[in-house]
Short mmCIF file of N, CA and C in Angstrom, two decimals:
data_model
loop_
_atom_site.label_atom_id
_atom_site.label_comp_id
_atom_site.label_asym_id
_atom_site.label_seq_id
_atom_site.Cartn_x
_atom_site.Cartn_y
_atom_site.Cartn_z
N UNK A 1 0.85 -1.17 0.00
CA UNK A 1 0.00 0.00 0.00
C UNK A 1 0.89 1.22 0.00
N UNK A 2 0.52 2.06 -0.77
CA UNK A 2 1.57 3.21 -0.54
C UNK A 2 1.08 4.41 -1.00
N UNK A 3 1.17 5.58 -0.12
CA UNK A 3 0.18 6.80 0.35
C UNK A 3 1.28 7.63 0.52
N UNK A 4 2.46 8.29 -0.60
CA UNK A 4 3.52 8.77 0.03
C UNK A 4 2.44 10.31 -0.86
N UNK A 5 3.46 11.47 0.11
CA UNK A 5 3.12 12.73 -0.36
C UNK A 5 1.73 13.21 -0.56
N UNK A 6 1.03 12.67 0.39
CA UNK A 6 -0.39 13.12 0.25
C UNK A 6 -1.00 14.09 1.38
N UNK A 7 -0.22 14.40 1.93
CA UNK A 7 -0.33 15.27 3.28
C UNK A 7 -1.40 14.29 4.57
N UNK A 8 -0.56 13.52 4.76
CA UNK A 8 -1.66 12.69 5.63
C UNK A 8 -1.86 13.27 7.62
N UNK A 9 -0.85 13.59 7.60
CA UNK A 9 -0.78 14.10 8.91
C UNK A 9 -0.63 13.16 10.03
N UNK A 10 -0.92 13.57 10.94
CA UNK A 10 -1.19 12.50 12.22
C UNK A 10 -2.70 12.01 12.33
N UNK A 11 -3.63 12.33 11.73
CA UNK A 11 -5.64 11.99 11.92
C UNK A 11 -4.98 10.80 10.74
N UNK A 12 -4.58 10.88 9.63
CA UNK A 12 -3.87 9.94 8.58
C UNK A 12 -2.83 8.99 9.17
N UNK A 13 -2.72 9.23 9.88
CA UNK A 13 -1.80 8.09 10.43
C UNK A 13 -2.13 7.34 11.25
N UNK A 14 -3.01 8.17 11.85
CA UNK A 14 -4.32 7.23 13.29
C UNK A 14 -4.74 6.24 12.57
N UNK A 15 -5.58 6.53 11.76
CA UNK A 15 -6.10 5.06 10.51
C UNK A 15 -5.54 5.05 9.98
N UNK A 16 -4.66 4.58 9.29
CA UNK A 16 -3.91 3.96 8.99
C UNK A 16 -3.32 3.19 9.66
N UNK A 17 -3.18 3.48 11.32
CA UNK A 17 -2.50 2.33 12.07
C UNK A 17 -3.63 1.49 12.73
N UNK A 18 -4.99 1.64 12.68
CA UNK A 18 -6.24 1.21 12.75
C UNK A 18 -5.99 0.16 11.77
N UNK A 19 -5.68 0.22 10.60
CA UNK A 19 -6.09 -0.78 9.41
C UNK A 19 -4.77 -1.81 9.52
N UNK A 20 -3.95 -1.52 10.27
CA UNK A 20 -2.30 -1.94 10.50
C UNK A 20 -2.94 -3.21 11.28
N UNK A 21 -4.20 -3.40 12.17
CA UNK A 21 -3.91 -4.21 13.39
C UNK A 21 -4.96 -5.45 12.70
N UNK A 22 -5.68 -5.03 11.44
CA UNK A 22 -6.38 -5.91 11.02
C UNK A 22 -6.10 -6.17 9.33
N UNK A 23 -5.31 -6.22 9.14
CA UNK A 23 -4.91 -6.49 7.83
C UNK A 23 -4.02 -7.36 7.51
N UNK A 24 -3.70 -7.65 6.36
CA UNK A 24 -2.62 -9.01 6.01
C UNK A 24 -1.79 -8.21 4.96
N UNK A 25 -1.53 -6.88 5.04
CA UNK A 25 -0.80 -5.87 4.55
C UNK A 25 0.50 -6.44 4.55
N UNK A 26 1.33 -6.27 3.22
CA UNK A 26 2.63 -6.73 3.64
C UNK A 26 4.02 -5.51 3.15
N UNK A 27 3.37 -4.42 2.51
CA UNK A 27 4.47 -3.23 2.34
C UNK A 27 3.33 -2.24 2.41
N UNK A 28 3.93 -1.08 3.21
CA UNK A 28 3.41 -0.01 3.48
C UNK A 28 4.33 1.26 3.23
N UNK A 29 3.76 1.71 2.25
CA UNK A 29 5.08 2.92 1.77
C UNK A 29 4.31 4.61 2.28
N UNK A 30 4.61 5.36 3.09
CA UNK A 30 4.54 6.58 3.50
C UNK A 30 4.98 7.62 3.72
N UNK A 31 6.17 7.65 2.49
CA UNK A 31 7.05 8.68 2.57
C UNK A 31 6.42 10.19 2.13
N UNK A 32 7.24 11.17 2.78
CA UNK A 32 6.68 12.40 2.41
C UNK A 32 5.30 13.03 3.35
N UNK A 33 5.22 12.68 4.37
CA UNK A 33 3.58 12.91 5.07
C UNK A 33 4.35 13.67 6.35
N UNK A 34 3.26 14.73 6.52
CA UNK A 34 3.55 15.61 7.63
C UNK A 34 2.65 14.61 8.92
N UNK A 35 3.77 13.50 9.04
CA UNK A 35 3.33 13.00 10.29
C UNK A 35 4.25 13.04 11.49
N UNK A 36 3.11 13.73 12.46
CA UNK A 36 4.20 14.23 13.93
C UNK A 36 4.15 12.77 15.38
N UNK A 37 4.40 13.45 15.96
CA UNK A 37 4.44 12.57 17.10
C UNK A 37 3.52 11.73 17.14
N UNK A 38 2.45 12.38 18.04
CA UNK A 38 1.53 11.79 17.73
C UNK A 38 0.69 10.32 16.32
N UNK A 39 1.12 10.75 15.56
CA UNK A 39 0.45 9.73 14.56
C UNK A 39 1.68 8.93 14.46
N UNK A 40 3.17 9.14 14.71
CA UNK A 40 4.00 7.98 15.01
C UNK A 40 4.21 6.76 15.94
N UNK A 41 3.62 7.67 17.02
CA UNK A 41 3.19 6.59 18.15
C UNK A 41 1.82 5.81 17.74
N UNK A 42 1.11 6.33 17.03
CA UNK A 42 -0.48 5.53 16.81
C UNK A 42 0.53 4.57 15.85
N UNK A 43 1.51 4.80 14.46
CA UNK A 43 1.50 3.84 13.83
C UNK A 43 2.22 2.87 14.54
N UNK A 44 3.48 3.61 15.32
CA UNK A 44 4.02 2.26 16.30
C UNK A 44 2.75 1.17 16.79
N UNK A 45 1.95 1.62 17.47
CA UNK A 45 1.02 0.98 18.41
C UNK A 45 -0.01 -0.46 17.30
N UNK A 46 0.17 0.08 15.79
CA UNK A 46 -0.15 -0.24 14.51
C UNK A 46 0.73 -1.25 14.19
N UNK A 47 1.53 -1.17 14.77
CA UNK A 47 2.78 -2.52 14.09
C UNK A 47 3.04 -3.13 15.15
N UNK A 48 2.58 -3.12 16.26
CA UNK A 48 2.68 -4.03 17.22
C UNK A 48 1.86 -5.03 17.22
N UNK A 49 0.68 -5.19 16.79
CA UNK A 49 -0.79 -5.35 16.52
C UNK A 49 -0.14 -6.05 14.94
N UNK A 50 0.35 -5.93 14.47
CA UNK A 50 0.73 -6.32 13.45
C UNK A 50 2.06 -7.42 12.81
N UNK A 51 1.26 -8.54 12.38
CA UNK A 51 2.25 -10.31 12.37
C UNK A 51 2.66 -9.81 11.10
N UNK A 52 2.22 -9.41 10.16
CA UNK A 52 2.13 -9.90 8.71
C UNK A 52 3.19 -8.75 7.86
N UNK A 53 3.17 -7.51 8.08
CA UNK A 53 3.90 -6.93 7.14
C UNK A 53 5.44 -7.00 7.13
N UNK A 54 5.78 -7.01 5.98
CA UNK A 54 7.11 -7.30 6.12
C UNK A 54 8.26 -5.80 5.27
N UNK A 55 7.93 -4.46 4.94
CA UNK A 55 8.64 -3.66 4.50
C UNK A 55 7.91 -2.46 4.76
N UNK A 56 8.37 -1.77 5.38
CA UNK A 56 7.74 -0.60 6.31
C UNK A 56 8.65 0.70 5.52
N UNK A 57 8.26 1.89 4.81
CA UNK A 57 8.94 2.87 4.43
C UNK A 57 8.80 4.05 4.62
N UNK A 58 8.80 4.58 5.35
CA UNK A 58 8.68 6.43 5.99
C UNK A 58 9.95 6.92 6.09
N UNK A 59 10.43 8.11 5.41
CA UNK A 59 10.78 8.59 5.03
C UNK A 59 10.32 10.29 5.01
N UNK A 60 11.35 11.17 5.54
CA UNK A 60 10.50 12.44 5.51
C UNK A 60 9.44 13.06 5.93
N UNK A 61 9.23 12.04 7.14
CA UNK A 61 8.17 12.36 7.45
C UNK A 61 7.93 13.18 8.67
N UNK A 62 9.11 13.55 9.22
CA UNK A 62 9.85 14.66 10.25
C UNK A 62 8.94 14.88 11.90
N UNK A 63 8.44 13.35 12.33
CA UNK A 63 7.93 12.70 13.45
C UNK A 63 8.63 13.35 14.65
N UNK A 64 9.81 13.95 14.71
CA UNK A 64 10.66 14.10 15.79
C UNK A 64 11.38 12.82 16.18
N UNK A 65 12.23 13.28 17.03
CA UNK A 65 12.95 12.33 18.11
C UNK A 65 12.15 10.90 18.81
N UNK A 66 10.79 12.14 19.80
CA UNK A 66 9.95 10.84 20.17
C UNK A 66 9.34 10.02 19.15
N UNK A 67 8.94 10.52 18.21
CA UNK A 67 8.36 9.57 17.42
C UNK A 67 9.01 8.23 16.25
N UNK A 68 10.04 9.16 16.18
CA UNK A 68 11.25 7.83 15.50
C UNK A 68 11.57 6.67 15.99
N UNK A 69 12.20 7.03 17.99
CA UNK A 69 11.80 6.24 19.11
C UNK A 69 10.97 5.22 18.71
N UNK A 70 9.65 5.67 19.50
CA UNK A 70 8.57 4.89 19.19
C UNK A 70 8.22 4.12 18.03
N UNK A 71 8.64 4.35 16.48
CA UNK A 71 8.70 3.59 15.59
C UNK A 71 9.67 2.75 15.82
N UNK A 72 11.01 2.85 16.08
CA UNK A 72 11.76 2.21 16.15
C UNK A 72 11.89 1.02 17.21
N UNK A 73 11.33 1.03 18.09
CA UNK A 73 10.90 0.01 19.04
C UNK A 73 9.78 -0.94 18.38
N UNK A 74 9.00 -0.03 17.85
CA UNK A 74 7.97 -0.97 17.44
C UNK A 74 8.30 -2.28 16.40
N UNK A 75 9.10 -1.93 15.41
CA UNK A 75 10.49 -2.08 14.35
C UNK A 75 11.12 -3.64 15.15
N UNK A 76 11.65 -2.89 15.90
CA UNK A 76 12.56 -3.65 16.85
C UNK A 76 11.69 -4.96 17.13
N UNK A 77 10.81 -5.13 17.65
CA UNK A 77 9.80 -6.39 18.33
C UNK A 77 9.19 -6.93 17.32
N UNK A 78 9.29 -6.08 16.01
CA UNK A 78 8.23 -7.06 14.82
C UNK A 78 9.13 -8.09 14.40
N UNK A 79 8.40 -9.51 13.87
CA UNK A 79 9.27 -10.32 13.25
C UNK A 79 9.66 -10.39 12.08
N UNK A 80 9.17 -9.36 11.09
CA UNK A 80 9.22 -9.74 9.20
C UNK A 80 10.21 -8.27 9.06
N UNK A 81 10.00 -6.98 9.44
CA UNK A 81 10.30 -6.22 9.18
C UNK A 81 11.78 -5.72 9.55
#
């Protein structure tokens, strides 16, 4: 699935990590999205919840510190990605 440069924000990233915990999604491309903290921690919380995807791509998407964190843990505990 891939939603890069569409101005998704963090409300865009909330669902999107909604659809993360029930899907059999296996690449998710989201580069380019003004997503902040907030919607980084929802997608973390999205890939925890999540067996199946296996290539995760954000890029530019200028989350901050905490939110890279928080992806990156999430990252960390998945098994495909």
């Amino acid at each position: 699935f891939g939603c890069s440069y569409v101005n998704l924000g963090d409300d865009g990233a909330v669902s999107i990590s909604l659809l993360l915990r029930g899907t059999r999604l296996r690449i998710l491309t989201l580069y380019g999205n003004n997503i902040g903290v907030r919607g980084a921690r929802a997608l973390a919380d999205g890939l925890r919840q999540n067996q199946r995807l296996q290539e995760l791509n954000l890029g530019a998407i200028e989350c901050g510190v905490e939110g890279e964190v928080a992806l990156c843990e999430a990252v960390e505990c998945h098994p495909w990605i």
